[in-house]
PDB file of C-alpha atoms (C1' of nucleotides) in Angstrom:
ATOM      1  CA  UNK T  17      14.445   5.426 -24.561  1.00 45.00           C
ATOM      2  CA  UNK T  18      11.903   3.086 -23.851  1.00 50.00           C
ATOM      3  CA  UNK T  19      13.796   1.200 -22.064  1.00 56.00           C
ATOM      4  CA  UNK T  20      15.349   3.829 -20.577  1.00 68.00           C
ATOM      5  CA  UNK T  21      12.099   4.680 -19.439  1.00 77.00           C
ATOM      6  CA  UNK T  22      10.676   1.720 -17.847  1.00 83.00           C
ATOM      7  CA  UNK T  23      14.076   0.764 -15.745  1.00 85.00           C
ATOM      8  CA  UNK T  24      13.423   4.548 -14.416  1.00 87.00           C
ATOM      9  CA  UNK T  25       9.500   3.561 -13.680  1.00 90.00           C
ATOM     10  CA  UNK T  26      10.933   0.694 -11.614  1.00 90.00           C
ATOM     11  CA  UNK T  27      13.310   2.136  -9.983  1.00 92.00           C
ATOM     12  CA  UNK T  28      11.565   4.974  -8.698  1.00 94.00           C
ATOM     13  CA  UNK T  29       9.034   1.923  -7.509  1.00 95.00           C
ATOM     14  CA  UNK T  30      11.106  -0.116  -5.728  1.00 94.00           C
ATOM     15  CA  UNK T  31      12.566   3.335  -4.039  1.00 94.00           C
ATOM     16  CA  UNK T  32       9.157   3.491  -2.513  1.00 95.00           C
ATOM     17  CA  UNK T  33       9.688   0.777  -0.861  1.00 97.00           C
ATOM     18  CA  UNK T  34      13.594   0.483   0.145  1.00 96.00           C
ATOM     19  CA  UNK T  35      13.158   1.705   3.536  1.00 96.00           C
ATOM     20  CA  UNK T  36      10.377  -1.082   4.006  1.00 97.00           C
ATOM     21  CA  UNK T  37      12.417  -3.235   2.129  1.00 97.00           C
ATOM     22  CA  UNK T  38      15.410  -2.632   4.684  1.00 97.00           C
ATOM     23  CA  UNK T  39      13.300  -3.430   7.947  1.00 97.00           C
ATOM     24  CA  UNK T  40      12.278  -6.188   6.639  1.00 97.00           C
ATOM     25  CA  UNK T  41      15.386  -8.162   5.837  1.00 97.00           C
ATOM     26  CA  UNK T  42      16.382  -7.040   9.305  1.00 98.00           C
ATOM     27  CA  UNK T  43      13.706  -8.636  11.023  1.00 98.00           C
ATOM     28  CA  UNK T  44      14.819 -11.871  10.191  1.00 97.00           C
ATOM     29  CA  UNK T  45      18.165 -11.045  10.951  1.00 97.00           C
ATOM     30  CA  UNK T  46      20.922  -9.415  11.668  1.00 98.00           C
ATOM     31  CA  UNK T  47      23.084  -8.044   9.624  1.00 98.00           C
ATOM     32  CA  UNK T  48      25.559  -6.058   7.829  1.00 97.00           C
ATOM     33  CA  UNK T  49      25.515  -3.760   5.032  1.00 97.00           C
ATOM     34  CA  UNK T  50      27.523  -5.570   2.476  1.00 96.00           C
ATOM     35  CA  UNK T  51      25.263  -7.947   3.708  1.00 96.00           C
ATOM     36  CA  UNK T  52      22.142  -6.145   2.693  1.00 96.00           C
ATOM     37  CA  UNK T  53      23.134  -4.982   0.032  1.00 96.00           C
ATOM     38  CA  UNK T  54      23.735  -7.924  -1.654  1.00 95.00           C
ATOM     39  CA  UNK T  55      20.510  -9.678  -0.076  1.00 95.00           C
ATOM     40  CA  UNK T  56      18.447  -6.794  -1.753  1.00 95.00           C
ATOM     41  CA  UNK T  57      20.504  -7.141  -4.677  1.00 93.00           C
ATOM     42  CA  UNK T  58      18.732 -11.179  -4.423  1.00 92.00           C
ATOM     43  CA  UNK T  59      15.539  -9.674  -4.328  1.00 93.00           C
ATOM     44  CA  UNK T  60      15.976  -7.315  -6.967  1.00 91.00           C
ATOM     45  CA  UNK T  61      15.607  -4.584  -5.432  1.00 93.00           C
ATOM     46  CA  UNK T  62      18.506  -3.041  -6.638  1.00 86.00           C
ATOM     47  CA  UNK T  63      20.444  -1.433  -4.514  1.00 88.00           C
ATOM     48  CA  UNK T  64      24.042   0.673  -4.496  1.00 93.00           C
ATOM     49  CA  UNK T  65      26.557   1.346  -1.016  1.00 94.00           C
ATOM     50  CA  UNK T  66      26.040   5.219  -1.886  1.00 94.00           C
ATOM     51  CA  UNK T  67      22.506   4.486  -1.537  1.00 95.00           C
ATOM     52  CA  UNK T  68      22.522   2.588   1.292  1.00 97.00           C
ATOM     53  CA  UNK T  69      24.486   4.034   3.728  1.00 97.00           C
ATOM     54  CA  UNK T  70      22.889   6.982   4.463  1.00 96.00           C
ATOM     55  CA  UNK T  71      19.630   5.129   4.564  1.00 96.00           C
ATOM     56  CA  UNK T  72      20.767   3.294   7.799  1.00 97.00           C
ATOM     57  CA  UNK T  73      22.240   6.386   9.131  1.00 96.00           C
ATOM     58  CA  UNK T  74      19.070   8.015   9.054  1.00 95.00           C
ATOM     59  CA  UNK T  75      16.768   5.220   9.831  1.00 96.00           C
ATOM     60  CA  UNK T  76      19.407   4.233  13.702  1.00 96.00           C
ATOM     61  CA  UNK T  77      19.101   8.775  14.051  1.00 94.00           C
ATOM     62  CA  UNK T  78      15.220   7.696  13.952  1.00 94.00           C
ATOM     63  CA  UNK T  79      15.696   5.611  16.371  1.00 95.00           C
ATOM     64  CA  UNK T  80      14.813   2.588  14.191  1.00 96.00           C
ATOM     65  CA  UNK T  81      18.114   0.588  14.231  1.00 97.00           C
ATOM     66  CA  UNK T  82      20.874  -0.192  16.429  1.00 98.00           C
ATOM     67  CA  UNK T  83      23.728  -1.852  16.141  1.00 98.00           C
ATOM     68  CA  UNK T  84      27.894  -3.351  16.906  1.00 97.00           C
ATOM     69  CA  UNK T  85      30.434  -4.160  16.068  1.00 97.00           C
ATOM     70  CA  UNK T  86      32.441  -7.054  15.183  1.00 96.00           C
ATOM     71  CA  UNK T  87      35.194  -8.958  14.279  1.00 93.00           C
ATOM     72  CA  UNK T  88      35.847 -10.768  11.001  1.00 92.00           C
ATOM     73  CA  UNK T  89      37.822 -13.140  10.575  1.00 87.00           C
ATOM     74  CA  UNK T  90      37.924 -11.998   6.970  1.00 85.00           C
ATOM     75  CA  UNK T  91      38.536  -8.675   6.670  1.00 91.00           C
ATOM     76  CA  UNK T  92      37.544  -5.614   8.504  1.00 95.00           C
ATOM     77  CA  UNK T  93      34.904  -5.801  11.581  1.00 96.00           C
ATOM     78  CA  UNK T  94      31.954  -5.475  10.454  1.00 97.00           C
ATOM     79  CA  UNK T  95      28.800  -3.803  11.781  1.00 97.00           C
ATOM     80  CA  UNK T  96      25.783  -5.257  12.277  1.00 98.00           C
ATOM     81  CA  UNK T  97      22.685  -3.692  12.370  1.00 98.00           C
ATOM     82  CA  UNK T  98      19.494  -5.167  14.639  1.00 98.00           C
ATOM     83  CA  UNK T  99      15.794  -3.817  14.364  1.00 98.00           C
ATOM     84  CA  UNK T 100      14.952  -1.881  17.522  1.00 97.00           C
ATOM     85  CA  UNK T 101      11.162  -1.875  19.590  1.00 97.00           C
ATOM     86  CA  UNK T 102      11.003   1.060  17.390  1.00 96.00           C
ATOM     87  CA  UNK T 103      11.655  -0.400  14.344  1.00 96.00           C
ATOM     88  CA  UNK T 104       9.299  -3.593  14.232  1.00 97.00           C
ATOM     89  CA  UNK T 105       6.882  -1.111  15.642  1.00 96.00           C
ATOM     90  CA  UNK T 106       7.682   0.900  12.510  1.00 96.00           C
ATOM     91  CA  UNK T 107       7.754  -2.006  10.273  1.00 96.00           C
ATOM     92  CA  UNK T 108       4.383  -2.597  11.481  1.00 96.00           C
ATOM     93  CA  UNK T 109       2.564   0.683  10.697  1.00 95.00           C
ATOM     94  CA  UNK T 110       4.660  -0.395   6.931  1.00 96.00           C
ATOM     95  CA  UNK T 111       3.173  -3.819   6.492  1.00 96.00           C
ATOM     96  CA  UNK T 112      -0.274  -1.759   6.784  1.00 95.00           C
ATOM     97  CA  UNK T 113       0.608   0.880   4.454  1.00 95.00           C
ATOM     98  CA  UNK T 114       2.263  -0.981   1.824  1.00 96.00           C
ATOM     99  CA  UNK T 115      -1.499  -3.082   2.157  1.00 96.00           C
ATOM    100  CA  UNK T 116      -2.715  -0.112   1.814  1.00 95.00           C
ATOM    101  CA  UNK T 117      -0.798   0.866  -1.140  1.00 96.00           C
ATOM    102  CA  UNK T 118      -2.080  -2.573  -2.439  1.00 97.00           C
ATOM    103  CA  UNK T 119      -5.453  -3.014  -2.261  1.00 96.00           C
ATOM    104  CA  UNK T 120      -5.605   0.800  -3.628  1.00 96.00           C
ATOM    105  CA  UNK T 121      -4.161  -0.207  -6.739  1.00 96.00           C
ATOM    106  CA  UNK T 122      -5.888  -3.514  -7.353  1.00 96.00           C
ATOM    107  CA  UNK T 123      -9.610  -0.927  -7.557  1.00 95.00           C
ATOM    108  CA  UNK T 124      -7.327   1.273  -9.533  1.00 95.00           C
ATOM    109  CA  UNK T 125      -6.707  -1.943 -12.198  1.00 93.00           C
ATOM    110  CA  UNK T 126      -9.654  -3.936 -12.194  1.00 89.00           C
TER     111      UNK T 126
ATOM    112  CA  UNK D 152       7.700  12.484  15.783  1.00 45.00           C
ATOM    113  CA  UNK D 153       6.773   8.782  14.562  1.00 51.00           C
ATOM    114  CA  UNK D 154       3.702   9.888  13.112  1.00 56.00           C
ATOM    115  CA  UNK D 155       5.705  12.029  10.491  1.00 68.00           C
ATOM    116  CA  UNK D 156       7.293   9.454  10.546  1.00 78.00           C
ATOM    117  CA  UNK D 157       4.518   7.115   9.012  1.00 84.00           C
ATOM    118  CA  UNK D 158       3.111   9.735   7.187  1.00 86.00           C
ATOM    119  CA  UNK D 159       6.621  10.236   5.106  1.00 88.00           C
ATOM    120  CA  UNK D 160       6.973   6.465   4.679  1.00 90.00           C
ATOM    121  CA  UNK D 161       3.638   6.103   3.612  1.00 91.00           C
ATOM    122  CA  UNK D 162       4.101   8.939   0.603  1.00 92.00           C
ATOM    123  CA  UNK D 163       6.886   7.903  -0.177  1.00 94.00           C
ATOM    124  CA  UNK D 164       5.627   4.481  -1.198  1.00 95.00           C
ATOM    125  CA  UNK D 165       2.443   6.693  -2.823  1.00 95.00           C
ATOM    126  CA  UNK D 166       4.856   8.654  -4.833  1.00 95.00           C
ATOM    127  CA  UNK D 167       6.793   4.980  -6.144  1.00 95.00           C
ATOM    128  CA  UNK D 168       4.145   4.300  -8.282  1.00 97.00           C
ATOM    129  CA  UNK D 169       1.721   7.727  -9.029  1.00 96.00           C
ATOM    130  CA  UNK D 170       2.883   8.267 -12.598  1.00 96.00           C
ATOM    131  CA  UNK D 171       1.611   3.938 -13.003  1.00 97.00           C
ATOM    132  CA  UNK D 172      -1.946   5.349 -11.188  1.00 97.00           C
ATOM    133  CA  UNK D 173      -1.549   8.438 -13.134  1.00 97.00           C
ATOM    134  CA  UNK D 174      -1.699   5.829 -16.850  1.00 97.00           C
ATOM    135  CA  UNK D 175      -4.284   3.945 -14.798  1.00 97.00           C
ATOM    136  CA  UNK D 176      -7.100   6.157 -14.385  1.00 97.00           C
ATOM    137  CA  UNK D 177      -6.826   7.507 -17.750  1.00 98.00           C
ATOM    138  CA  UNK D 178      -6.689   4.480 -19.039  1.00 98.00           C
ATOM    139  CA  UNK D 179     -10.167   3.258 -17.595  1.00 97.00           C
ATOM    140  CA  UNK D 180     -11.096   7.387 -18.619  1.00 97.00           C
ATOM    141  CA  UNK D 181      -9.754  10.435 -20.245  1.00 98.00           C
ATOM    142  CA  UNK D 182      -9.496  13.372 -17.740  1.00 98.00           C
ATOM    143  CA  UNK D 183      -8.548  16.510 -17.105  1.00 97.00           C
ATOM    144  CA  UNK D 184      -6.177  17.442 -14.133  1.00 97.00           C
ATOM    145  CA  UNK D 185      -8.332  18.917 -11.537  1.00 96.00           C
ATOM    146  CA  UNK D 186     -10.668  15.345 -11.968  1.00 96.00           C
ATOM    147  CA  UNK D 187      -7.219  13.301 -11.976  1.00 96.00           C
ATOM    148  CA  UNK D 188      -6.849  14.938  -9.030  1.00 96.00           C
ATOM    149  CA  UNK D 189      -9.951  14.413  -7.759  1.00 95.00           C
ATOM    150  CA  UNK D 190      -9.705  10.536  -8.364  1.00 95.00           C
ATOM    151  CA  UNK D 191      -6.365  10.187  -7.088  1.00 95.00           C
ATOM    152  CA  UNK D 192      -7.238  11.900  -3.310  1.00 93.00           C
ATOM    153  CA  UNK D 193     -10.727   9.677  -3.658  1.00 92.00           C
ATOM    154  CA  UNK D 194      -8.093   6.830  -3.950  1.00 93.00           C
ATOM    155  CA  UNK D 195      -5.925   8.156  -1.489  1.00 91.00           C
ATOM    156  CA  UNK D 196      -3.202   8.567  -3.602  1.00 93.00           C
ATOM    157  CA  UNK D 197      -2.923  12.090  -2.713  1.00 87.00           C
ATOM    158  CA  UNK D 198      -1.424  14.891  -5.106  1.00 89.00           C
ATOM    159  CA  UNK D 199      -1.448  18.625  -5.038  1.00 94.00           C
ATOM    160  CA  UNK D 200      -1.445  20.574  -8.186  1.00 95.00           C
ATOM    161  CA  UNK D 201       2.019  21.260  -8.092  1.00 95.00           C
ATOM    162  CA  UNK D 202       3.238  18.009  -7.777  1.00 95.00           C
ATOM    163  CA  UNK D 203       0.376  16.413 -10.789  1.00 97.00           C
ATOM    164  CA  UNK D 204       1.162  18.875 -13.887  1.00 97.00           C
ATOM    165  CA  UNK D 205       4.663  18.790 -13.892  1.00 96.00           C
ATOM    166  CA  UNK D 206       4.459  15.157 -14.667  1.00 96.00           C
ATOM    167  CA  UNK D 207       1.455  15.747 -16.814  1.00 97.00           C
ATOM    168  CA  UNK D 208       3.538  17.456 -18.337  1.00 96.00           C
ATOM    169  CA  UNK D 209       6.689  15.011 -18.350  1.00 95.00           C
ATOM    170  CA  UNK D 210       4.473  11.815 -19.366  1.00 96.00           C
ATOM    171  CA  UNK D 211       2.682  13.927 -22.446  1.00 96.00           C
ATOM    172  CA  UNK D 212       6.498  14.979 -23.446  1.00 94.00           C
ATOM    173  CA  UNK D 213       7.667  11.017 -23.303  1.00 94.00           C
ATOM    174  CA  UNK D 214       4.901  10.116 -25.667  1.00 95.00           C
ATOM    175  CA  UNK D 215       2.346   8.192 -22.942  1.00 96.00           C
ATOM    176  CA  UNK D 216       0.028  11.017 -23.356  1.00 97.00           C
ATOM    177  CA  UNK D 217      -2.051  13.839 -25.761  1.00 97.00           C
ATOM    178  CA  UNK D 218      -4.492  16.310 -24.382  1.00 97.00           C
ATOM    179  CA  UNK D 219      -6.978  18.313 -26.263  1.00 97.00           C
ATOM    180  CA  UNK D 220      -9.124  21.577 -24.937  1.00 97.00           C
ATOM    181  CA  UNK D 221     -12.419  21.127 -24.556  1.00 96.00           C
ATOM    182  CA  UNK D 222     -14.906  23.479 -23.596  1.00 93.00           C
ATOM    183  CA  UNK D 223     -16.722  23.401 -19.876  1.00 91.00           C
ATOM    184  CA  UNK D 224     -20.507  24.841 -19.705  1.00 86.00           C
ATOM    185  CA  UNK D 225     -18.788  26.269 -15.949  1.00 85.00           C
ATOM    186  CA  UNK D 226     -15.449  27.898 -16.133  1.00 91.00           C
ATOM    187  CA  UNK D 227     -12.251  28.054 -18.146  1.00 95.00           C
ATOM    188  CA  UNK D 228     -11.902  25.490 -20.632  1.00 96.00           C
ATOM    189  CA  UNK D 229     -10.584  21.604 -19.804  1.00 96.00           C
ATOM    190  CA  UNK D 230      -7.154  19.726 -20.846  1.00 97.00           C
ATOM    191  CA  UNK D 231      -8.567  16.702 -21.406  1.00 98.00           C
ATOM    192  CA  UNK D 232      -5.830  13.830 -20.927  1.00 98.00           C
ATOM    193  CA  UNK D 233      -5.849  11.116 -22.985  1.00 98.00           C
ATOM    194  CA  UNK D 234      -3.380   7.959 -23.315  1.00 98.00           C
ATOM    195  CA  UNK D 235      -1.712   7.364 -26.471  1.00 97.00           C
ATOM    196  CA  UNK D 236      -0.556   3.580 -27.709  1.00 97.00           C
ATOM    197  CA  UNK D 237       2.746   3.897 -26.068  1.00 96.00           C
ATOM    198  CA  UNK D 238       0.811   5.449 -22.690  1.00 96.00           C
ATOM    199  CA  UNK D 239      -0.710   1.757 -22.886  1.00 97.00           C
ATOM    200  CA  UNK D 240       2.519   0.113 -23.740  1.00 96.00           C
ATOM    201  CA  UNK D 241       4.543   1.507 -20.277  1.00 96.00           C
ATOM    202  CA  UNK D 242       1.210   0.885 -18.585  1.00 96.00           C
ATOM    203  CA  UNK D 243       1.652  -2.552 -19.470  1.00 96.00           C
ATOM    204  CA  UNK D 244       5.136  -2.248 -18.561  1.00 95.00           C
ATOM    205  CA  UNK D 245       4.655  -1.329 -15.330  1.00 96.00           C
ATOM    206  CA  UNK D 246       1.664  -3.595 -14.482  1.00 96.00           C
ATOM    207  CA  UNK D 247       4.349  -6.020 -14.879  1.00 95.00           C
ATOM    208  CA  UNK D 248       7.223  -4.231 -12.911  1.00 95.00           C
ATOM    209  CA  UNK D 249       4.390  -4.049 -10.277  1.00 96.00           C
ATOM    210  CA  UNK D 250       3.426  -8.033  -9.638  1.00 96.00           C
ATOM    211  CA  UNK D 251       7.126  -8.180  -9.602  1.00 95.00           C
ATOM    212  CA  UNK D 252       7.291  -6.158  -6.629  1.00 96.00           C
ATOM    213  CA  UNK D 253       4.413  -7.532  -4.818  1.00 97.00           C
ATOM    214  CA  UNK D 254       5.978 -10.743  -5.108  1.00 96.00           C
ATOM    215  CA  UNK D 255       9.368  -9.605  -4.166  1.00 95.00           C
ATOM    216  CA  UNK D 256       7.429  -8.024  -0.608  1.00 96.00           C
ATOM    217  CA  UNK D 257       5.493 -11.299  -0.318  1.00 96.00           C
ATOM    218  CA  UNK D 258       8.879 -12.795  -0.439  1.00 95.00           C
ATOM    219  CA  UNK D 259      11.210 -10.920   1.982  1.00 95.00           C
ATOM    220  CA  UNK D 260       7.858 -10.653   4.272  1.00 93.00           C
ATOM    221  CA  UNK D 261       7.645 -14.122   4.278  1.00 89.00           C
TER     222      UNK D 261
ATOM    223  C1'  DT N  43     -18.096  45.771 -11.378  1.00 64.66           C
ATOM    224  C1'  DT N  44     -16.990  42.814  -7.823  1.00 64.66           C
ATOM    225  C1'  DT N  45     -16.738  38.618  -6.340  1.00 64.66           C
ATOM    226  C1'  DA N  46     -16.950  33.192  -6.443  1.00 64.66           C
ATOM    227  C1'  DG N  47     -15.781  29.486  -8.565  1.00 64.66           C
ATOM    228  C1'  DT N  48     -13.009  26.956 -11.666  1.00 64.66           C
ATOM    229  C1'  DA N  49      -9.063  25.710 -14.477  1.00 64.66           C
ATOM    230  C1'  DC N  50      -3.963  25.938 -15.466  1.00 64.66           C
ATOM    231  C1'  DC N  51       0.805  26.951 -14.560  1.00 64.66           C
ATOM    232  C1'  DT N  52       4.847  28.024 -12.200  1.00 64.66           C
ATOM    233  C1'  DT N  53       8.206  29.392  -9.100  1.00 64.66           C
ATOM    234  C1'  DG N  54      11.532  28.247  -4.762  1.00 64.66           C
ATOM    235  C1'  DC N  55      12.994  25.031  -1.074  1.00 64.66           C
ATOM    236  C1'  DG N  56      14.529  20.591   0.496  1.00 64.66           C
ATOM    237  C1'  DA N  57      14.927  15.933   0.689  1.00 64.66           C
ATOM    238  C1'  DT N  58      17.502  12.335  -1.670  1.00 64.66           C
ATOM    239  C1'  DA N  59      19.181   8.422  -4.765  1.00 64.66           C
ATOM    240  C1'  DC N  60      22.763   7.126  -7.442  1.00 64.66           C
ATOM    241  C1'  DA N  61      28.275   8.049  -9.411  1.00 64.66           C
ATOM    242  C1'  DA N  62      32.079   8.238  -7.973  1.00 64.66           C
ATOM    243  C1'  DG N  63      35.800   8.701  -5.251  1.00 64.66           C
ATOM    244  C1'  DG N  64      37.726   7.445  -0.815  1.00 64.66           C
ATOM    245  C1'  DT N  65      39.851   4.894   4.064  1.00 64.66           C
ATOM    246  C1'  DA N  66      40.910   1.440   6.582  1.00 64.66           C
ATOM    247  C1'  DT N  67      41.924  -3.782   7.250  1.00 64.66           C
ATOM    248  C1'  DC N  68      43.399  -8.072   7.432  1.00 64.66           C
ATOM    249  C1'  DA N  69      45.603 -12.260   5.326  1.00 64.66           C
ATOM    250  C1'  DA N  70      48.411 -13.412   1.518  1.00 64.66           C
ATOM    251  C1'  DA N  71      52.131 -13.660  -2.092  1.00 64.66           C
ATOM    252  C1'  DA N  72      55.652 -10.987  -3.552  1.00 64.66           C
TER     253       DA N  72
ATOM    254  C1'  DT F 287      58.637  -5.999   5.340  1.00 64.66           C
ATOM    255  C1'  DT F 288      56.337  -5.095   1.122  1.00 64.66           C
ATOM    256  C1'  DT F 289      52.313  -5.191  -2.181  1.00 64.66           C
ATOM    257  C1'  DT F 290      49.044  -6.648  -4.127  1.00 64.66           C
ATOM    258  C1'  DG F 291      44.006  -8.317  -3.245  1.00 64.66           C
ATOM    259  C1'  DA F 292      39.652  -8.702  -0.861  1.00 64.66           C
ATOM    260  C1'  DT F 293      35.799  -6.910   2.232  1.00 64.66           C
ATOM    261  C1'  DA F 294      34.602  -3.526   4.844  1.00 64.66           C
ATOM    262  C1'  DC F 295      32.789   1.324   5.841  1.00 64.66           C
ATOM    263  C1'  DC F 296      31.518   5.838   4.419  1.00 64.66           C
ATOM    264  C1'  DT F 297      31.758  10.440   1.930  1.00 64.66           C
ATOM    265  C1'  DT F 298      31.077  14.656  -1.745  1.00 64.66           C
ATOM    266  C1'  DG F 299      29.051  16.443  -5.747  1.00 64.66           C
ATOM    267  C1'  DT F 300      24.953  16.191  -9.055  1.00 64.66           C
ATOM    268  C1'  DA F 301      20.759  16.041 -10.570  1.00 64.66           C
ATOM    269  C1'  DT F 302      15.795  15.136  -9.884  1.00 64.66           C
ATOM    270  C1'  DC F 303      11.385  15.280  -8.002  1.00 64.66           C
ATOM    271  C1'  DG F 304       7.735  16.645  -5.061  1.00 64.66           C
ATOM    272  C1'  DC F 305       5.503  20.060  -2.602  1.00 64.66           C
ATOM    273  C1'  DA F 306       4.151  24.302  -0.849  1.00 64.66           C
ATOM    274  C1'  DA F 307       2.658  28.619  -2.251  1.00 64.66           C
ATOM    275  C1'  DG F 308       1.944  31.811  -5.349  1.00 64.66           C
ATOM    276  C1'  DG F 309       0.008  33.151 -10.119  1.00 64.66           C
ATOM    277  C1'  DT F 310      -2.920  33.598 -14.293  1.00 64.66           C
ATOM    278  C1'  DA F 311      -7.130  33.430 -16.918  1.00 64.66           C
ATOM    279  C1'  DC F 312     -11.957  32.258 -17.986  1.00 64.66           C
ATOM    280  C1'  DT F 313     -17.172  32.378 -16.894  1.00 64.66           C
ATOM    281  C1'  DA F 314     -20.998  33.822 -14.279  1.00 64.66           C
ATOM    282  C1'  DA F 315     -24.113  35.781 -10.973  1.00 64.66           C
ATOM    283  C1'  DA F 316     -24.379  39.764  -7.009  1.00 64.66           C
TER     284       DA F 316
END
DNA sequence: TTTAGTACCTTGCGATACAAGGTATCAAAA
DNA sequence: TTTTGATACCTTGTATCGCAAGGTACTAAA
């Protein structure tokens, strides 16, 4: 019960910054969806496919991301996502919003 | 458009820590709902009544909060919420989860 | 007895994360 | 040549939840 509760809380917190994390990862290197999922899992921002795909599509439709297809030597072609200029702008706004939130909680928790 | 986008992102981030904020405020002092809303607004964790009331009820049902009625000299009685022992435990777990998230984003954004 | 202020609570809607299931490509084994 | 396994993409159905809007109730002053 309590355990469940806490897991719920954690995932709620993570959800709030999921989009921020996606843009952050893509800011370093272009990546395809499966790759992104693995990186986010490594960072303990657990994500399942069903969550990520609609999100990527949404961000693409908002003009934050673009993609290109690339052949793979080991399976089907990969859809590589990359940050657009607008995506980089929004990422900077997210940096600000995140900083503010961290400060706010610092004060609240003092 | 973009502005809207950013507001959306901010509120999404805030939402993720809303429950954490509520418990944090109540950890300092007991408070009634209207008072809580004002404190959270001051902290720029914007909350409207329709969001807060169901949340307080949920946290009460989970055993994190308890309440008592107190008469007011200026209007209807007030429902003062207070942290339970379980609430304090969960708050500590939230502290941990929050720290981890801050660290994760620190690494992701490096 | 009506108005203003304070406080509590509920309903309906839309957004969205997640679980589960589905499609397609490629290469190697049977 | 067909099947299997690995990789990769995507969609659908369900449940949760935040928010806007609307509603109730108590008190005091006009």
